[in-house]
XYZ file of C-alpha atoms in Angstrom:
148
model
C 104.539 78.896 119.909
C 107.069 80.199 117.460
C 107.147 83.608 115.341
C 109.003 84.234 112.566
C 109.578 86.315 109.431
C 109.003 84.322 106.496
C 111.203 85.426 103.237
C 110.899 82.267 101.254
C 107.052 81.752 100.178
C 106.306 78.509 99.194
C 103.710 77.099 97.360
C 102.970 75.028 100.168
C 103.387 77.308 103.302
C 101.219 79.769 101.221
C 98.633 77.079 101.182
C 98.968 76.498 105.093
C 98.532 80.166 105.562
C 95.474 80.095 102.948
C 93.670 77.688 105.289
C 94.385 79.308 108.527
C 93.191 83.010 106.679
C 89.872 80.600 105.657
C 89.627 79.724 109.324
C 89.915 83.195 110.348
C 87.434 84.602 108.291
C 84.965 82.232 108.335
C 84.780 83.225 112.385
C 85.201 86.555 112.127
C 83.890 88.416 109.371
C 80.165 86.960 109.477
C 79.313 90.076 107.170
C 80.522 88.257 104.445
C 78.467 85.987 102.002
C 79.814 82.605 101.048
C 80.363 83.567 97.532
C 82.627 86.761 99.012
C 84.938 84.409 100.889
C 85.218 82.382 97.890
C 86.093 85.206 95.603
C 88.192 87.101 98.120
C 89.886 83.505 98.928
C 91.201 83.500 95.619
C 93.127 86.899 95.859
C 94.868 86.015 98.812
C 97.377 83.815 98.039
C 98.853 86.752 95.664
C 98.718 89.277 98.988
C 100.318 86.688 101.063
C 103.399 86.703 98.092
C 102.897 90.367 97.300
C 103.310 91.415 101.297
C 106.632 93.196 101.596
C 107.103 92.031 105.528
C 105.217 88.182 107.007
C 105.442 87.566 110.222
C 104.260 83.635 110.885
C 103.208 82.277 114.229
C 103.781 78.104 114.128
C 102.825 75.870 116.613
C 104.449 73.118 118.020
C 104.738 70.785 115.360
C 105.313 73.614 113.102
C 102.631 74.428 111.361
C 101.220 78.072 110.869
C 98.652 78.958 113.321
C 99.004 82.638 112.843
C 100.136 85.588 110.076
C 100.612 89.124 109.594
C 101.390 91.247 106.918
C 103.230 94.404 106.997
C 103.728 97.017 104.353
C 105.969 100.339 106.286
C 104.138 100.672 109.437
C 100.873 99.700 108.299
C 99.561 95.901 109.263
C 98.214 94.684 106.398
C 96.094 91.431 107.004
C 96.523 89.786 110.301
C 94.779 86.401 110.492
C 94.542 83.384 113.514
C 93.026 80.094 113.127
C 89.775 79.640 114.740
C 91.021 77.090 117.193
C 93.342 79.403 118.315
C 91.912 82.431 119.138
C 91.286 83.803 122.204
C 95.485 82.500 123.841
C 97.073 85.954 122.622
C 99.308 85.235 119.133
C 97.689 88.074 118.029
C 98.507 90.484 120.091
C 102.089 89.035 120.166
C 102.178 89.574 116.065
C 100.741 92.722 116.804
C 103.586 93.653 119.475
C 106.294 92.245 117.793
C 105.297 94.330 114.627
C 105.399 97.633 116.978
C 108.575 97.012 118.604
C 110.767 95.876 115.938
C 109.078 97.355 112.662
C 107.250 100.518 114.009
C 103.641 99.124 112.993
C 101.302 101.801 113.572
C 98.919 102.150 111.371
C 95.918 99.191 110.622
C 92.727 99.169 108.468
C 89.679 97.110 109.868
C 86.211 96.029 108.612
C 84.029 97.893 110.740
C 81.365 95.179 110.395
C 84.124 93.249 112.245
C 83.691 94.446 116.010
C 85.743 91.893 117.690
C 88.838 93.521 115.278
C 88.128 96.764 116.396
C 88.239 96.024 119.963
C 91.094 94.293 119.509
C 92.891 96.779 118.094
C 92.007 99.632 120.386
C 93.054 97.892 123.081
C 96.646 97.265 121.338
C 95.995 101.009 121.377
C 95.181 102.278 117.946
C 92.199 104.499 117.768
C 90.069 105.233 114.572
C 91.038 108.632 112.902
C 89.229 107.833 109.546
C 86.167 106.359 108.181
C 84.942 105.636 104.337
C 81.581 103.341 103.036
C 83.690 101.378 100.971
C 86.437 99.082 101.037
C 89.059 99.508 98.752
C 87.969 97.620 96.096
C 84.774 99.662 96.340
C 82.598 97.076 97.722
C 79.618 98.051 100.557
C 82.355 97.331 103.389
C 83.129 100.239 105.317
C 86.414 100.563 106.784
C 88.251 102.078 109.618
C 91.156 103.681 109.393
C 93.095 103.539 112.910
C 96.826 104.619 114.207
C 99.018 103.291 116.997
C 98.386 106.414 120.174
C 100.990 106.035 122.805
């Protein structure tokens, strides 16, 4: 596996990261309706471009398997195909965002346990709470920081 910072966007590797964030979601955020994923779907490709920092995880023949966004410190959107859950790119994105871009801050679903967990055991811990996402949809979120 291969991660690296991505400053040329393409149409296409925007696509390949569409798919795995499809994969992702369609795993992990069960709260979600089918008509949700389809109308968040088609926001993300502009957050993938509008990202200031993307960090890509590729796999052996190159092709994404893994993303995360940063904006400052704060991780943005971080997404792994389905098939590849569970082997640790995530918490190497996470890690890598830490050490070399001081990443500590992260906003989860908290109708996304498995996120959650994840995260507090990267360390961060939940210092905020609201009923609404920020597009004021019935999502509450979780604000957490990085405690070392």
């Amino acid at each position: 596996m291969n991660s690296i910072e991505i400053t040329n966007r393409t149409d296409s590797l925007t696509k390949q990261l569409l798919e795995v964030w499809e994969s992702a979601v369609r795993q992990t955020h069960t709260f979600l309706s089918e008509s949700e994923i389809l109308r968040i779907k088609g926001y993300v490709p502009d957050a993938i471009g509008d990202v200031p920092r993307l960090l890509v995880s590729m796999d052996e023949s190159d092709k994404p398997i893994a993303f995360l966004g940063l904006e400052g410190s704060r991780i943005e959107m971080l997404f792994v195909d389905a098939s590849h859950r569970g082997r640790g790119i995530g918490k190497q994105l996470v890690a890598f965002a830490i050490e070399n871009y001081a990443a500590s801050e992260v906003t989860v679903n908290e109708q996304n346990p498995l996120a959650i967990g994840f995260y507090e055991h990267m360390g961060f811990k939940t210092y905020k709470r609201t009923d609404f996402d920020e597009e004021g949809n019935p999502y509450p979120l979780l604000y957490m920081r990085l405690i070392k």
